[in-house]
Amino acid sequence: MGRDLKSFRLIVGCRMATGRTEADVARERENARQSLAFLYSTPAYWSSLEIFGWESRGPALRELTREQQWSRMSELVDDDMLDAFVPSATYDNIVDVLNDWYGGLTETITFPMPENDREDDEFRQVVAALQSGSQHNA
């Protein structure tokens, strides 16, 4: 019969777009767009696209890799795809977004450390809010 599901611990390691400002979030979304374009050029990941009705994107991305058209790949990852796969918000709102996406599903979410140490205070607040399981409005 297998093991009881209560003996498992689910850890969410998602790609997210966050930062201090909306411009930071937009920049991170563009980075995610490029990463997803490369990821979804691989057939093993196409089932995720199929769930949303984007089954034609995987083969199209794969064809661009074969043609070495790397710069064109991100054009096939539109904002709807980013909205479906990448939780996105400023530090002030990312905890609420993560709670909406994953609340009740997991007790552990990996969170990217900021590249800029000037964001450490906001980052600490986000981590504390995630650890407490609370909604966050910094």
Backbone as a printed PyTorch tensor [residue, N CA C, xyz], in Angstrom:
tensor([[[  0.8050,  -1.1950,   0.0000],
         [  0.0000,   0.0000,   0.0000],
         [  0.8500,   1.2620,   0.0000]],

        [[  2.0530,   1.2170,   0.4900],
         [  2.9000,   2.4000,   0.4960],
         [  2.8630,   3.1330,   1.8190]],

        [[  3.5690,   4.2390,   1.8450],
         [  3.6640,   5.0340,   3.0670],
         [  2.5310,   6.0410,   3.1550]],

        [[  2.2210,   6.4010,   4.3780],
         [  1.2010,   7.4100,   4.6450],
         [  1.6990,   8.7640,   4.1250]],

        [[  0.8540,   9.4820,   3.4150],
         [  1.2480,  10.7810,   2.8700],
         [  1.6480,  11.7680,   3.9540]],

        [[  1.1750,  11.5790,   5.1780],
         [  1.5450,  12.4770,   6.2720],
         [  3.0220,  12.3660,   6.6230]],

        [[  3.6780,  11.3050,   6.1600],
         [  5.1040,  11.1520,   6.4440],
         [  5.9670,  11.9190,   5.4420]],

        [[  5.3450,  12.5120,   4.4290],
         [  6.0790,  13.2760,   3.4290],
         [  6.0090,  14.7590,   3.7340]],

        [[  7.0280,  15.4580,   3.3120],
         [  7.0770,  16.9050,   3.4660],
         [  7.2540,  17.5120,   2.0790]],

        [[  6.3370,  18.3600,   1.6700],
         [  6.4010,  19.0140,   0.3750],
         [  7.1530,  20.3270,   0.5140]],

        [[  8.1790,  20.4910,  -0.2960],
         [  8.9490,  21.7290,  -0.3320],
         [  8.7490,  22.3490,  -1.7060]],

        [[  8.2840,  23.5870,  -1.7430],
         [  8.0660,  24.2810,  -3.0050],
         [  9.3260,  25.0580,  -3.3500]],

        [[  9.8600,  24.7790,  -4.5090],
         [ 11.0100,  25.5040,  -5.0350],
         [ 10.6300,  26.1290,  -6.3590]],

        [[  9.9080,  27.2250,  -6.3010],
         [  9.3880,  27.8340,  -7.5230],
         [ 10.2970,  28.9570,  -8.0060]],

        [[ 10.1780,  29.2330,  -9.2660],
         [ 10.7960,  30.4300,  -9.8270],
         [  9.8420,  31.5710,  -9.5200]],

        [[ 10.3120,  32.6420,  -8.9350],
         [  9.4450,  33.7860,  -8.6610],
         [ 10.1130,  35.0600,  -9.1390]],

        [[  9.3140,  36.0860,  -9.3170],
         [  9.8150,  37.4010,  -9.7080],
         [  9.4400,  38.3690,  -8.5970]],

        [[ 10.4490,  38.8240,  -7.8780],
         [ 10.1920,  39.7410,  -6.7740],
         [ 11.3410,  40.7220,  -6.6540]],

        [[ 11.1170,  41.7460,  -5.8920],
         [ 12.1240,  42.7710,  -5.6770],
         [ 11.4930,  43.9510,  -4.9700]],

        [[ 12.2850,  44.9550,  -4.7740],
         [ 11.8500,  46.1350,  -4.0280],
         [ 10.7980,  46.9490,  -4.7940]],

        [[ 10.9700,  47.0810,  -6.0960],
         [ 10.0930,  47.9380,  -6.9020],
         [  9.4320,  47.1450,  -8.0260]],

        [[  8.4240,  47.7560,  -8.6420],
         [  7.7730,  47.1320,  -9.8030],
         [  8.7790,  46.9310, -10.9360]],

        [[  9.7260,  47.8590, -11.0760],
         [ 10.7590,  47.7090, -12.1080],
         [ 11.6240,  46.4790, -11.8240]],

        [[ 11.9310,  46.2390, -10.5530],
         [ 12.6890,  45.0390, -10.1820],
         [ 11.9080,  43.7790, -10.5430]],

        [[ 10.6180,  43.7920, -10.2540],
         [  9.7670,  42.6390, -10.5620],
         [  9.7210,  42.4230, -12.0730]],

        [[  9.5750,  43.5010, -12.8370],
         [  9.5370,  43.3930, -14.3020],
         [ 10.8400,  42.8000, -14.8350]],

        [[ 11.9650,  43.2360, -14.2830],
         [ 13.2630,  42.6940, -14.7080],
         [ 13.3490,  41.2010, -14.3980]],

        [[ 12.8970,  40.8050, -13.2200],
         [ 12.9270,  39.3890, -12.8460],
         [ 11.9740,  38.5610, -13.7070]],

        [[ 10.8510,  39.1520, -14.0980],
         [  9.9350,  38.4420, -14.9970],
         [ 10.5990,  38.2020, -16.3540]],

        [[ 11.3600,  39.1650, -16.8350],
         [ 12.0590,  38.9710, -18.1150],
         [ 13.1180,  37.8760, -17.9890]],

        [[ 13.8100,  37.8320, -16.8560],
         [ 14.7660,  36.7400, -16.6240],
         [ 14.0450,  35.3970, -16.6020]],

        [[ 12.8840,  35.3650, -15.9490],
         [ 12.0980,  34.1320, -15.8940],
         [ 11.6090,  33.7420, -17.2840]],

        [[ 11.2340,  34.7110, -18.0850],
         [ 10.7700,  34.4490, -19.4470],
         [ 11.8570,  33.7100, -20.2370]],

        [[ 13.0910,  34.1760, -20.1260],
         [ 14.2040,  33.5300, -20.8290],
         [ 14.4470,  32.1220, -20.3000]],

        [[ 14.3930,  31.9610, -18.9890],
         [ 14.6030,  30.6320, -18.3950],
         [ 13.5120,  29.6560, -18.8150]],

        [[ 12.2620,  30.1090, -18.7890],
         [ 11.1570,  29.2350, -19.1740],
         [ 11.2260,  28.8760, -20.6530]],

        [[ 11.6590,  29.8050, -21.4840],
         [ 11.7970,  29.5080, -22.9140],
         [ 12.7710,  28.3550, -23.1190]],

        [[ 13.8770,  28.3910, -22.4270],
         [ 14.8520,  27.3060, -22.5470],
         [ 14.2920,  26.0140, -21.9520]],

        [[ 13.7060,  26.1000, -20.7680],
         [ 13.1480,  24.9290, -20.0980],
         [ 12.1050,  24.2410, -20.9670]],

        [[ 11.1770,  25.0090, -21.5040],
         [ 10.0730,  24.4210, -22.2540],
         [ 10.4400,  24.0520, -23.6840]],

        [[ 11.6880,  24.2320, -24.0590],
         [ 12.1550,  23.6690, -25.3320],
         [ 12.4710,  22.1850, -25.1680]],

        [[ 12.4460,  21.7010, -23.9310],
         [ 12.7570,  20.3090, -23.6030],
         [ 11.4620,  19.5030, -23.4990]],

        [[ 11.3200,  18.4420, -24.2970],
         [ 10.0630,  17.6720, -24.3090],
         [  9.6090,  17.1670, -22.9420]],

        [[ 10.5270,  16.8920, -22.0450],
         [ 10.1470,  16.3690, -20.7300],
         [  9.2420,  17.3340, -19.9640]],

        [[  9.2580,  18.6080, -20.3020],
         [  8.4740,  19.6140, -19.5860],
         [  7.1970,  20.0230, -20.3210]],

        [[  6.9470,  19.4690, -21.4770],
         [  5.8120,  19.9070, -22.2840],
         [  4.4690,  19.6070, -21.6450]],

        [[  4.3970,  18.6150, -20.7770],
         [  3.1010,  18.3030, -20.1580],
         [  2.5670,  19.4900, -19.3550]],

        [[  3.4530,  20.2910, -18.7850],
         [  3.0110,  21.5000, -18.0760],
         [  2.3470,  22.4780, -19.0370]],

        [[  2.8830,  22.5800, -20.2300],
         [  2.2940,  23.4670, -21.2300],
         [  0.9290,  22.9550, -21.6820]],

        [[  0.8240,  21.6440, -21.8160],
         [ -0.4300,  21.0370, -22.2790],
         [ -1.5850,  21.3190, -21.3230]],

        [[ -1.3080,  21.3650, -20.0390],
         [ -2.3480,  21.6380, -19.0410],
         [ -3.0550,  22.9560, -19.3410]],

        [[ -2.3120,  23.9230, -19.8480],
         [ -2.8510,  25.2540, -20.1060],
         [ -3.2490,  25.4700, -21.5690]],

        [[ -3.1240,  24.4320, -22.3880],
         [ -3.4840,  24.5700, -23.7980],
         [ -2.3930,  25.1770, -24.6610]],

        [[ -1.1710,  25.1350, -24.1800],
         [ -0.0470,  25.7110, -24.9160],
         [  0.8400,  24.6330, -25.5350]],

        [[  0.2300,  23.5170, -25.9480],
         [  1.0210,  22.3840, -26.4220],
         [  1.8530,  22.7020, -27.6620]],

        [[  1.4950,  23.7040, -28.4340],
         [  2.2770,  24.0310, -29.6320],
         [  3.5600,  24.7890, -29.2950]],

        [[  3.6460,  25.3510, -28.1100],
         [  4.8180,  26.1650, -27.7620],
         [  6.0850,  25.3310, -27.5990]],

        [[  5.9540,  24.1620, -26.9780],
         [  7.1370,  23.3290, -26.7610],
         [  7.8510,  22.9790, -28.0530]],

        [[  7.1590,  22.3780, -29.0250],
         [  7.8230,  22.0640, -30.2940],
         [  8.3660,  23.3100, -31.0000]],

        [[  7.6470,  24.4290, -30.9070],
         [  8.1340,  25.6590, -31.5350],
         [  9.4270,  26.1260, -30.8680]],

        [[  9.4830,  26.0320, -29.5480],
         [ 10.7110,  26.4020, -28.8300],
         [ 11.8480,  25.4560, -29.1810]],

        [[ 11.5370,  24.1740, -29.2670],
         [ 12.5680,  23.1950, -29.6280],
         [ 13.1320,  23.4860, -31.0170]],

        [[ 12.2610,  23.8410, -31.9380],
         [ 12.7090,  24.1680, -33.2950],
         [ 13.6440,  25.3780, -33.2770]],

        [[ 13.3220,  26.3730, -32.4690],
         [ 14.2050,  27.5360, -32.3620],
         [ 15.5700,  27.1570, -31.7980]],

        [[ 15.6240,  26.1970, -30.8710],
         [ 16.9360,  25.7690, -30.3630],
         [ 17.7230,  25.0730, -31.4630]],

        [[ 17.0560,  24.2680, -32.2520],
         [ 17.7390,  23.5710, -33.3530],
         [ 18.2810,  24.5590, -34.3800]],

        [[ 17.5540,  25.6550, -34.5580],
         [ 17.9890,  26.6990, -35.4910],
         [ 18.9440,  27.6930, -34.8290]],

        [[ 19.2270,  27.4770, -33.5550],
         [ 20.0810,  28.3570, -32.7510],
         [ 19.5770,  29.8030, -32.7530]],

        [[ 18.2660,  29.9320, -32.6800],
         [ 17.6040,  31.2400, -32.6250],
         [ 17.3060,  31.5920, -31.1660]],

        [[ 18.3510,  31.6210, -30.3490],
         [ 18.2090,  31.7960, -28.9040],
         [ 17.4750,  33.0850, -28.5460]],

        [[ 17.7560,  34.1500, -29.2430],
         [ 17.1620,  35.4440, -28.8920],
         [ 15.6650,  35.5030, -29.1930]],

        [[ 15.1680,  34.6500, -30.0630],
         [ 13.7420,  34.6530, -30.4170],
         [ 12.9020,  33.7860, -29.4890]],

        [[ 13.5490,  32.9360, -28.7060],
         [ 12.8010,  31.9770, -27.8920],
         [ 11.8770,  32.6500, -26.8790]],

        [[ 12.3480,  33.6920, -26.2430],
         [ 11.5350,  34.3250, -25.1970],
         [ 10.2690,  34.9700, -25.7630]],

        [[ 10.2240,  35.2140, -27.0710],
         [  9.0200,  35.7670, -27.6970],
         [  7.8400,  34.8030, -27.5810]],

        [[  8.1210,  33.5080, -27.4520],
         [  7.0600,  32.5030, -27.3680],
         [  6.5320,  32.3090, -25.9480]],

        [[  7.1780,  32.9310, -24.9790],
         [  6.7050,  32.8710, -23.5880],
         [  6.0190,  34.2030, -23.3000]],

        [[  4.7000,  34.1980, -23.4010],
         [  3.9630,  35.4460, -23.2270],
         [  3.6460,  35.7040, -21.7500]],

        [[  3.0280,  36.8370, -21.4890],
         [  2.7160,  37.2160, -20.1080],
         [  1.7470,  36.2420, -19.4450]],

        [[  0.8320,  35.6530, -20.2200],
         [ -0.0810,  34.6580, -19.6430],
         [  0.6930,  33.4700, -19.0870]],

        [[  1.7370,  33.0590, -19.8070],
         [  2.5640,  31.9500, -19.3210],
         [  3.2920,  32.3500, -18.0470]],

        [[  3.8440,  33.5460, -18.0380],
         [  4.5280,  34.0060, -16.8250],
         [  3.5580,  34.0670, -15.6520]],

        [[  2.3520,  34.5590, -15.9080],
         [  1.3550,  34.6430, -14.8370],
         [  0.9840,  33.2670, -14.3020]],

        [[  1.0360,  32.2500, -15.1550],
         [  0.6760,  30.8900, -14.7380],
         [  1.7960,  30.1870, -13.9870]],

        [[  3.0470,  30.5180, -14.3010],
         [  4.1710,  29.7640, -13.7600],
         [  5.0550,  30.5210, -12.7720]],

        [[  4.9480,  31.8400, -12.7170],
         [  5.9010,  32.6370, -11.9310],
         [  5.1590,  33.5740, -10.9780]],

        [[  5.0890,  33.2370,  -9.6820],
         [  4.5170,  34.1930,  -8.7290],
         [  5.3110,  35.4980,  -8.7990]],

        [[  4.6180,  36.6140,  -8.9200],
         [  5.2860,  37.8960,  -9.1510],
         [  4.6740,  38.9850,  -8.2850]],

        [[  5.5170,  39.6890,  -7.5530],
         [  5.0720,  40.8320,  -6.7410],
         [  6.2920,  41.4640,  -6.0860]],

        [[  6.1230,  42.7040,  -5.6480],
         [  7.1840,  43.3500,  -4.8790],
         [  7.3040,  42.6660,  -3.5200]],

        [[  8.3800,  42.9730,  -2.8230],
         [  8.5560,  42.4140,  -1.4770],
         [  7.3440,  42.7090,  -0.5940]],

        [[  6.7390,  43.8800,  -0.7730],
         [  5.5810,  44.2530,   0.0480],
         [  4.3960,  43.3140,  -0.1350]],

        [[  4.3190,  42.6470,  -1.2750],
         [  3.1430,  41.8280,  -1.5860],
         [  3.4350,  40.3650,  -1.8800]],

        [[  4.6980,  39.9740,  -1.9540],
         [  5.0150,  38.6080,  -2.3980],
         [  4.5190,  37.5490,  -1.4150]],

        [[  4.5060,  37.8360,  -0.1330],
         [  4.0240,  36.8360,   0.8300],
         [  2.5510,  36.5310,   0.5810]],

        [[  1.7510,  37.5620,   0.3410],
         [  0.3360,  37.3360,   0.0360],
         [  0.1810,  36.5140,  -1.2380]],

        [[  0.9800,  36.8200,  -2.2430],
         [  0.9160,  36.0700,  -3.5060],
         [  1.2980,  34.6120,  -3.2700]],

        [[  2.3680,  34.3800,  -2.5330],
         [  2.7930,  33.0010,  -2.2570],
         [  1.7530,  32.2590,  -1.4260]],

        [[  1.1460,  32.9440,  -0.4720],
         [  0.0710,  32.3130,   0.3050],
         [ -1.1090,  31.9490,  -0.5890]],

        [[ -1.4320,  32.8260,  -1.5380],
         [ -2.5200,  32.5240,  -2.4750],
         [ -2.1900,  31.3020,  -3.3290]],

        [[ -0.9500,  31.2280,  -3.7990],
         [ -0.5490,  30.1250,  -4.6740],
         [ -0.3840,  28.8160,  -3.9140]],

        [[  0.2760,  28.8760,  -2.7500],
         [  0.7270,  27.6480,  -2.0970],
         [  0.2010,  27.4430,  -0.6860]],

        [[ -0.5740,  28.3800,  -0.1570],
         [ -1.0800,  28.2560,   1.2020],
         [ -1.8440,  26.9630,   1.4010]],

        [[ -1.5250,  26.2590,   2.4640],
         [ -2.1770,  24.9940,   2.7640],
         [ -1.5800,  23.7990,   2.0440]],

        [[ -0.6850,  24.0430,   1.0950],
         [ -0.0620,  22.9410,   0.3530],
         [  1.3100,  22.5680,   0.8920]],

        [[  1.9830,  23.5320,   1.4850],
         [  3.3570,  23.3090,   1.9200],
         [  3.6690,  24.1610,   3.1410]],

        [[  4.6790,  23.7300,   3.8650],
         [  5.1840,  24.5220,   4.9830],
         [  6.5410,  25.1240,   4.6540]],

        [[  7.1010,  24.7430,   3.4960],
         [  8.4370,  25.2050,   3.1380],
         [  8.4520,  25.7160,   1.7040]],

        [[  8.9150,  26.9420,   1.5290],
         [  9.0790,  27.5440,   0.2110],
         [ 10.5000,  28.0750,   0.1310]],

        [[ 11.2140,  27.6960,  -0.9170],
         [ 12.5350,  28.2880,  -1.1120],
         [ 12.3350,  29.7030,  -1.6400]],

        [[ 13.1870,  30.6000,  -1.2130],
         [ 13.0360,  32.0060,  -1.5710],
         [ 14.3980,  32.5400,  -1.9840]],

        [[ 14.4970,  33.1740,  -3.1570],
         [ 15.8060,  33.6490,  -3.6210],
         [ 16.3110,  34.8220,  -2.7850]],

        [[ 17.5720,  34.7680,  -2.4510],
         [ 18.1840,  35.8800,  -1.7230],
         [ 18.3870,  37.0420,  -2.6870]],

        [[ 18.2280,  38.2620,  -2.2050],
         [ 18.4360,  39.4120,  -3.0930],
         [ 19.9060,  39.5350,  -3.4790]],

        [[ 20.1330,  40.0060,  -4.6810],
         [ 21.5040,  40.2200,  -5.1390],
         [ 22.1210,  41.4530,  -4.4970]],

        [[ 21.2730,  42.3910,  -4.0960],
         [ 21.7240,  43.6570,  -3.5450],
         [ 21.5290,  43.6460,  -2.0300]],

        [[ 22.6160,  43.7860,  -1.2750],
         [ 22.4960,  43.7300,   0.1860],
         [ 21.7300,  44.9210,   0.7670]],

        [[ 21.4620,  45.9410,  -0.0380],
         [ 20.6290,  47.0540,   0.4320],
         [ 19.1770,  46.6280,   0.6020]],

        [[ 18.8330,  45.4500,   0.0940],
         [ 17.4700,  44.9370,   0.2230],
         [ 17.3270,  43.9750,   1.3980]],

        [[ 18.3750,  43.8400,   2.1950],
         [ 18.3590,  42.8610,   3.2850],
         [ 17.2260,  43.0890,   4.2870]],

        [[ 16.9170,  44.3380,   4.6140],
         [ 15.8500,  44.5960,   5.5870],
         [ 14.4980,  44.1060,   5.0690]],

        [[ 14.1780,  44.4420,   3.8120],
         [ 12.9200,  43.9670,   3.2320],
         [ 12.9050,  42.4480,   3.1470]],

        [[ 14.0450,  41.8860,   2.7830],
         [ 14.1530,  40.4340,   2.6680],
         [ 13.8900,  39.7650,   4.0200]],

        [[ 14.4660,  40.3110,   5.0880],
         [ 14.2350,  39.7640,   6.4290],
         [ 12.7530,  39.7960,   6.7940]],

        [[ 12.0920,  40.8890,   6.4550],
         [ 10.6610,  41.0070,   6.7490],
         [  9.8500,  39.9520,   5.9890]],

        [[ 10.2060,  39.7310,   4.7280],
         [  9.5060,  38.7210,   3.9280],
         [  9.7230,  37.3370,   4.5280]],

        [[ 10.9640,  37.0240,   4.8570],
         [ 11.2730,  35.7110,   5.4330],
         [ 10.5300,  35.5220,   6.7500]],

        [[ 10.5330,  36.5410,   7.6020],
         [  9.8270,  36.4390,   8.8860],
         [  8.3330,  36.2010,   8.6650]],

        [[  7.7460,  36.8980,   7.7100],
         [  6.3180,  36.7150,   7.4280],
         [  6.0450,  35.3220,   6.8760]],

        [[  6.9260,  34.8310,   6.0140],
         [  6.7590,  33.4670,   5.4970],
         [  6.8850,  32.4500,   6.6220]],

        [[  7.8630,  32.6510,   7.4990],
         [  8.0680,  31.7100,   8.6040],
         [  6.8900,  31.7020,   9.5670]],

        [[  6.2720,  32.8490,   9.7520],
         [  5.1410,  32.9120,  10.6840],
         [  3.8530,  32.4120,  10.0360]],

        [[  3.8750,  32.2850,   8.7140],
         [  2.6840,  31.8340,   8.0080],
         [  1.6220,  32.9010,   7.9030]],

        [[  2.0080,  34.1350,   8.1710],
         [  1.0180,  35.2130,   8.1770],
         [  0.9120,  35.8760,   6.8160]],

        [[ -0.1760,  36.6140,   6.6590],
         [ -0.2900,  37.4960,   5.5130],
         [  0.6640,  38.6450,   5.7900]],

        [[  1.1290,  39.3100,   4.7480],
         [  2.1960,  40.2880,   4.8950],
         [  1.8060,  41.5880,   4.2190]],

        [[  1.9290,  42.6500,   4.9310],
         [  1.8000,  43.9800,   4.3480],
         [  2.8600,  44.8470,   5.0050]],

        [[  4.0540,  44.8560,   4.4330],
         [  5.1810,  45.5750,   5.0330],
         [  5.0120,  47.0680,   4.9270]]])
